Tab-separated table of C-alpha atoms in Angstrom:
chain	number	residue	atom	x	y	z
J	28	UNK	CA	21.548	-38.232	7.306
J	29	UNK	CA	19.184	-35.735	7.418
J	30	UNK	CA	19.244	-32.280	5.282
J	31	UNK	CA	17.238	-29.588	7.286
J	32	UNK	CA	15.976	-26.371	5.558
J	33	UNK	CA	15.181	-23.264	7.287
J	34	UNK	CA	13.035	-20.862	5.794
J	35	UNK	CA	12.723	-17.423	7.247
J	36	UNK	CA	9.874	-14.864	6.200
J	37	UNK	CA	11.620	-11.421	5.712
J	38	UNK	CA	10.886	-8.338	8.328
J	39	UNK	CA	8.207	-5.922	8.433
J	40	UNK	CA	8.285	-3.172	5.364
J	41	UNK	CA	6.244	-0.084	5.428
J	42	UNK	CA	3.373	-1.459	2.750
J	43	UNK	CA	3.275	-4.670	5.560
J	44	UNK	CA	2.901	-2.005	7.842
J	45	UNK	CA	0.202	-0.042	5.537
J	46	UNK	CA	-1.537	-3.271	5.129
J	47	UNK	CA	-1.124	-2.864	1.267
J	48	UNK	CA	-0.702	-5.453	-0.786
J	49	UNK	CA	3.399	-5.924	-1.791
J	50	UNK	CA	4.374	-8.776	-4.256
J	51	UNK	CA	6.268	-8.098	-7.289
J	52	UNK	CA	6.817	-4.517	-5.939
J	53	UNK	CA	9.001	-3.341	-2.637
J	54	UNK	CA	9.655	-1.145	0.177
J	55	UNK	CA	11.587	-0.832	3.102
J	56	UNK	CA	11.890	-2.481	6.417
J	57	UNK	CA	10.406	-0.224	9.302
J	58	UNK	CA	11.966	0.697	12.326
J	59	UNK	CA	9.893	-2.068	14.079
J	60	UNK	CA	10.929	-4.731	10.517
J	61	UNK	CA	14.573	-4.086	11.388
J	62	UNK	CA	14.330	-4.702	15.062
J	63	UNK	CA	12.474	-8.343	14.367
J	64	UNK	CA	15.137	-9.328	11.655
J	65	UNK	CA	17.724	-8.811	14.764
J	66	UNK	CA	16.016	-10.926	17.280
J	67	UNK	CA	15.349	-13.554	14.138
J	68	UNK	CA	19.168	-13.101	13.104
J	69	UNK	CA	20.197	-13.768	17.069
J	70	UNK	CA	17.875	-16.512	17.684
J	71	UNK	CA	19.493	-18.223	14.252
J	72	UNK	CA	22.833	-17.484	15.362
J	73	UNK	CA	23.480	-20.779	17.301
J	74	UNK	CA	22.582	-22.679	13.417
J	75	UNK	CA	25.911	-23.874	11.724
J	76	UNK	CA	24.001	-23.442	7.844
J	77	UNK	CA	25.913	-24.780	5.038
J	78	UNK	CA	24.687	-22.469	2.418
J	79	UNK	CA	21.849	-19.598	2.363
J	80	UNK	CA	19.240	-18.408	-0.899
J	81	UNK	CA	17.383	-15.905	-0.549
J	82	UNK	CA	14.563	-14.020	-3.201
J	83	UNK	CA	16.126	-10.966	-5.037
J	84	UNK	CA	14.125	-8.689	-4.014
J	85	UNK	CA	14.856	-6.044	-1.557
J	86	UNK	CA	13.201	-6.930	1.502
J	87	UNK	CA	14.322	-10.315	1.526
J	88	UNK	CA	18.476	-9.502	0.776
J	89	UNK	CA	18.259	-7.577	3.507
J	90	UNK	CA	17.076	-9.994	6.309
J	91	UNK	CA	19.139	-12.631	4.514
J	92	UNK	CA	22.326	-9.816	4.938
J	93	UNK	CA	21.345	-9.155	8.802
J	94	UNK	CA	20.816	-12.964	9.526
J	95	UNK	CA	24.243	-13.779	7.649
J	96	UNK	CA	26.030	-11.334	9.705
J	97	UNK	CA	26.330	-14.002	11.978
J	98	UNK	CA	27.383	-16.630	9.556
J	99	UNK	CA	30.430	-13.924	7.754
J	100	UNK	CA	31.908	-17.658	5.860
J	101	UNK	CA	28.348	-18.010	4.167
J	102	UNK	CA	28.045	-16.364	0.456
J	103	UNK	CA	24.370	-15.913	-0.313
J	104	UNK	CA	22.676	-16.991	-3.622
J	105	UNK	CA	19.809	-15.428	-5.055
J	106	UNK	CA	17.284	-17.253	-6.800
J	107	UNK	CA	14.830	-15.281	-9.222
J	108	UNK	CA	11.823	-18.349	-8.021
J	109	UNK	CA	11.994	-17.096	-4.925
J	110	UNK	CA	10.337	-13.545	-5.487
J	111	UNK	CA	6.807	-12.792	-4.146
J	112	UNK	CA	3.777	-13.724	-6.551
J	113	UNK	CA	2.871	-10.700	-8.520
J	114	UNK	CA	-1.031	-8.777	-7.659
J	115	UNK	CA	-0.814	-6.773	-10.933
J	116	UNK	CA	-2.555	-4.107	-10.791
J	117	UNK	CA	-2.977	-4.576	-6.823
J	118	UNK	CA	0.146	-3.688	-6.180
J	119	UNK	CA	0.684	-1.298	-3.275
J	120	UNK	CA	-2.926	-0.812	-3.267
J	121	UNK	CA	-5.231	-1.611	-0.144
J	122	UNK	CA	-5.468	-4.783	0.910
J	123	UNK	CA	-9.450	-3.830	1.022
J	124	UNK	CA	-9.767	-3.240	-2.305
J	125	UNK	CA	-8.216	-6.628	-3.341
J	126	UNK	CA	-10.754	-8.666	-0.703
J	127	UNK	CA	-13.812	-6.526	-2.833
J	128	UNK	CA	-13.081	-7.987	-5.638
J	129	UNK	CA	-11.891	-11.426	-4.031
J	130	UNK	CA	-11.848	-12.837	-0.513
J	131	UNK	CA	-8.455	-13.866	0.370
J	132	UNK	CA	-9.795	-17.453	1.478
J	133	UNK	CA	-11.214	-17.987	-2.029
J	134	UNK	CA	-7.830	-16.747	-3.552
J	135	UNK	CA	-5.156	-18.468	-1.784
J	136	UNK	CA	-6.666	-22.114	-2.493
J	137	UNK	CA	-6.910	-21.178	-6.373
J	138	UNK	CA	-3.301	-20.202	-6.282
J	139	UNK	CA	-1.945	-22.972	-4.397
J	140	UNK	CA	-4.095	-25.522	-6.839
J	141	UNK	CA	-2.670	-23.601	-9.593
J	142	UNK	CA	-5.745	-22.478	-11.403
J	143	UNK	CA	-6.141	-18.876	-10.835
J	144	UNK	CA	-5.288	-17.307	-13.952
J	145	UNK	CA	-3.642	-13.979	-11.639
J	146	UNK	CA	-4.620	-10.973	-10.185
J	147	UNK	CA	-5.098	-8.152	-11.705
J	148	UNK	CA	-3.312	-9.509	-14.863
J	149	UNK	CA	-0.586	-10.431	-12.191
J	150	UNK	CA	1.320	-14.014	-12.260
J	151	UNK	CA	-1.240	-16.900	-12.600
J	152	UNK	CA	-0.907	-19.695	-10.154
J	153	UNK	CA	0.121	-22.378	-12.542
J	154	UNK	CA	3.140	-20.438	-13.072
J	155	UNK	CA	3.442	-19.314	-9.432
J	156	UNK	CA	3.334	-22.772	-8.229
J	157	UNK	CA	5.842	-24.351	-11.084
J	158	UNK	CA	8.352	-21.927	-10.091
J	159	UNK	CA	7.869	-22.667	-6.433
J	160	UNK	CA	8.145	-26.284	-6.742
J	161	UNK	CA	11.189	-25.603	-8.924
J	162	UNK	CA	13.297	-23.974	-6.917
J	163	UNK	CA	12.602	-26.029	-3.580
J	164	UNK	CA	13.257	-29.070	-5.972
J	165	UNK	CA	16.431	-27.382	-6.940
J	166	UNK	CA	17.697	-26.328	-3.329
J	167	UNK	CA	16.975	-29.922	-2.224
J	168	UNK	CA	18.935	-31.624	-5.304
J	169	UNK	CA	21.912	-29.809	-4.525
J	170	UNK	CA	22.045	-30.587	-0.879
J	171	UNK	CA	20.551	-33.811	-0.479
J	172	UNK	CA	23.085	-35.442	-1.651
J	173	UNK	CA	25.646	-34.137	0.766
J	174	UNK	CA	23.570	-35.148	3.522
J	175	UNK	CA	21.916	-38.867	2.305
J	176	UNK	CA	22.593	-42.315	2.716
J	177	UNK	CA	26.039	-42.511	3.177
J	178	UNK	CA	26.799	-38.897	4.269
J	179	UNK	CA	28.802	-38.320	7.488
J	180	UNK	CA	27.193	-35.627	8.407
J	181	UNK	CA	23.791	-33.459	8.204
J	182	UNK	CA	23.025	-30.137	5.731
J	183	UNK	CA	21.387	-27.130	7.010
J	184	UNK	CA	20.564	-24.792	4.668
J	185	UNK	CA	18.805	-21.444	5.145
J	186	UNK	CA	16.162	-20.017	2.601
J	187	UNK	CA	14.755	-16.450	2.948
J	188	UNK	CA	11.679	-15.230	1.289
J	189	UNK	CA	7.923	-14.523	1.244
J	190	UNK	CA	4.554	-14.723	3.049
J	191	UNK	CA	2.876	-16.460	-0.267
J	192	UNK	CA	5.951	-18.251	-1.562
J	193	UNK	CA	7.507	-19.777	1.571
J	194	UNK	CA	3.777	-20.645	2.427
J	195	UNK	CA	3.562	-22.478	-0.952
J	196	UNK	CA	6.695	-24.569	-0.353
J	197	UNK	CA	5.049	-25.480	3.130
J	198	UNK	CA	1.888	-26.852	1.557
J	199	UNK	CA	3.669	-28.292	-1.287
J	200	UNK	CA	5.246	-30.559	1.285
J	201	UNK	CA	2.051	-30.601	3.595
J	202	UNK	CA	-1.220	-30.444	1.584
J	203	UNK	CA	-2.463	-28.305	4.371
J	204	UNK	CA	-3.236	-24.850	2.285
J	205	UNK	CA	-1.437	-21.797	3.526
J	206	UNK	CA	-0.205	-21.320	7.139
J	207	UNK	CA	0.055	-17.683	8.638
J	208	UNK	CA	3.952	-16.851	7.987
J	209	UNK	CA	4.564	-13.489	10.214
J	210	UNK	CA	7.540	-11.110	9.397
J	211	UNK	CA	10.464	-12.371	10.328
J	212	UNK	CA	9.529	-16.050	11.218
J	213	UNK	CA	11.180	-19.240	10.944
J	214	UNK	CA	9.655	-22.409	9.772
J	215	UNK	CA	11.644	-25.667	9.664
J	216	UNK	CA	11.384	-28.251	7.195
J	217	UNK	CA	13.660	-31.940	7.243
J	218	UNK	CA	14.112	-34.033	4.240
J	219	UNK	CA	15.668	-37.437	4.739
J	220	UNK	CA	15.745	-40.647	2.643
J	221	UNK	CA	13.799	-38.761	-0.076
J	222	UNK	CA	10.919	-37.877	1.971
J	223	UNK	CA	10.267	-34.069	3.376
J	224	UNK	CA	8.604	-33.009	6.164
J	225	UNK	CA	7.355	-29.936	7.788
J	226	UNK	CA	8.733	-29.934	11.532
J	227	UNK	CA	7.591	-25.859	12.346
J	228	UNK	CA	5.745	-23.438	10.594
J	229	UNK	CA	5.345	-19.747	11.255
J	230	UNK	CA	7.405	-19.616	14.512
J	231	UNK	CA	6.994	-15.847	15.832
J	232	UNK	CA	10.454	-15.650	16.726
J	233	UNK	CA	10.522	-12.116	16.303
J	234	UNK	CA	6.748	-11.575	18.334
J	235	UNK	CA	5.448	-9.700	15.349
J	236	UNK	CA	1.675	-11.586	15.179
J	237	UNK	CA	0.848	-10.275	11.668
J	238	UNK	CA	0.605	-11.474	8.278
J	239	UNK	CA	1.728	-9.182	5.551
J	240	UNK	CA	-1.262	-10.071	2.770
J	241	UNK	CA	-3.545	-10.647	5.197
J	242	UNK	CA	-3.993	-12.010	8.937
J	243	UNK	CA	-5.263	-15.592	8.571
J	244	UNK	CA	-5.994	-16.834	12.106
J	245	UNK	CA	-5.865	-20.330	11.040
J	246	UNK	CA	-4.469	-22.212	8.247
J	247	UNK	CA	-6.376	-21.507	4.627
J	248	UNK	CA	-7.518	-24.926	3.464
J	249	UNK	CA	-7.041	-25.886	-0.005
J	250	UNK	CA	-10.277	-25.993	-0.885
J	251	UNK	CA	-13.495	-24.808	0.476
């Protein structure tokens, strides 16, 4: 059987909005953030998911809380691997200034190989990336069972989190680099007989068309 995980990107805040740069750190969902986590929450509705993790901080409980609204049997779990990679000192501070000091498609390759050593004495990749694999290693261990050889049935599970660390999991699984994640979009990833696979990425369920870190119009290779 096949064990299916769904990971959503959480809605628009006001420093996504601000196009500042919002790891570690938080803020609310706008107006418009809200209204996208509803359309993302309906369009999941039809999903029967067996359990639901999301990141701990704010902006991510809350899409996971308006998505499970239509799921009131689930019980979410929060994983502390899930947060957003830490800028540092970039934190809430213009995206500009951060591409100044280091274009975005020179950045995201180092982080995904693991050998930036952070921004802005922010969280280096190595560790970034360990956690990453750590926790989608974790999520899949505890499902995969239920839904392997032998299994009667399939496992859904849903996973709600960030721009940088949902993309990670993605190219983890798909050596790609980074794929564009808008707010509030779903990706969809299948694991069966031990192997995963990336079925969607980045689905603009919610028709926002922006990235929060920065707009990538096409996928940011892992290396140059």
């Amino acid at each position: 059987m096949t064990l299916t995980l769904t990971l959503v990107r959480h809605g628009q805040t006001v420093l996504n909005a601000r196009r500042h740069l919002q790891g570690a750190c938080d803020s609310p969902l706008t107006r418009t953030g809200r209204a996208g986590v509803r359309v993302t929450a309906q369009h999941l509705s039809r999903h029967e998911f067996d359990a639901a993790y999301s990141s701990p901080q704010g902006r991510a409980v809350l899409t996971a809380i308006e998505i499970l609204r239509h799921h009131p049997d689930l019980r979410l779990s929060v994983d502390e691997d899930l947060r957003e990679l830490s800028f540092g000192t970039f934190e809430r501070r213009p995206e500009r200034e951060l591409d100044a000091v280091v274009p975005w498609s020179t950045l995201v390759p180092a982080v995904l190989a693991g050998t930036h050593p952070g921004i802005g004495g922010g969280e280096p990749g190595a560790a970034f990336m360990a956690r990453v694999r750590a926790v989608l290693g974790r999520i899949v261990a505890a499902h995969d069972d239920a839904a392997g050889p032998g299994a009667d049935r399939d496992e859904h599970v849903l996973v709600v989190g960030h721009g940088l660390t949902l993309g990670a999991m993605l190219a983890t699984i798909q050596p790609t680099g980074l794929v564009a994640l808008p707010n509030a979009s779903v990706s969809t990833v299948e694991v069966s007989g031990g192997v995963a696979r990336v079925v969607t990425a980045g689905v603009d369920v919610a028709g926002h068309g922006s990235v929060a870190a920065r707009p990538a119009p096409s996928v940011v290779p892992l290396s140059a």
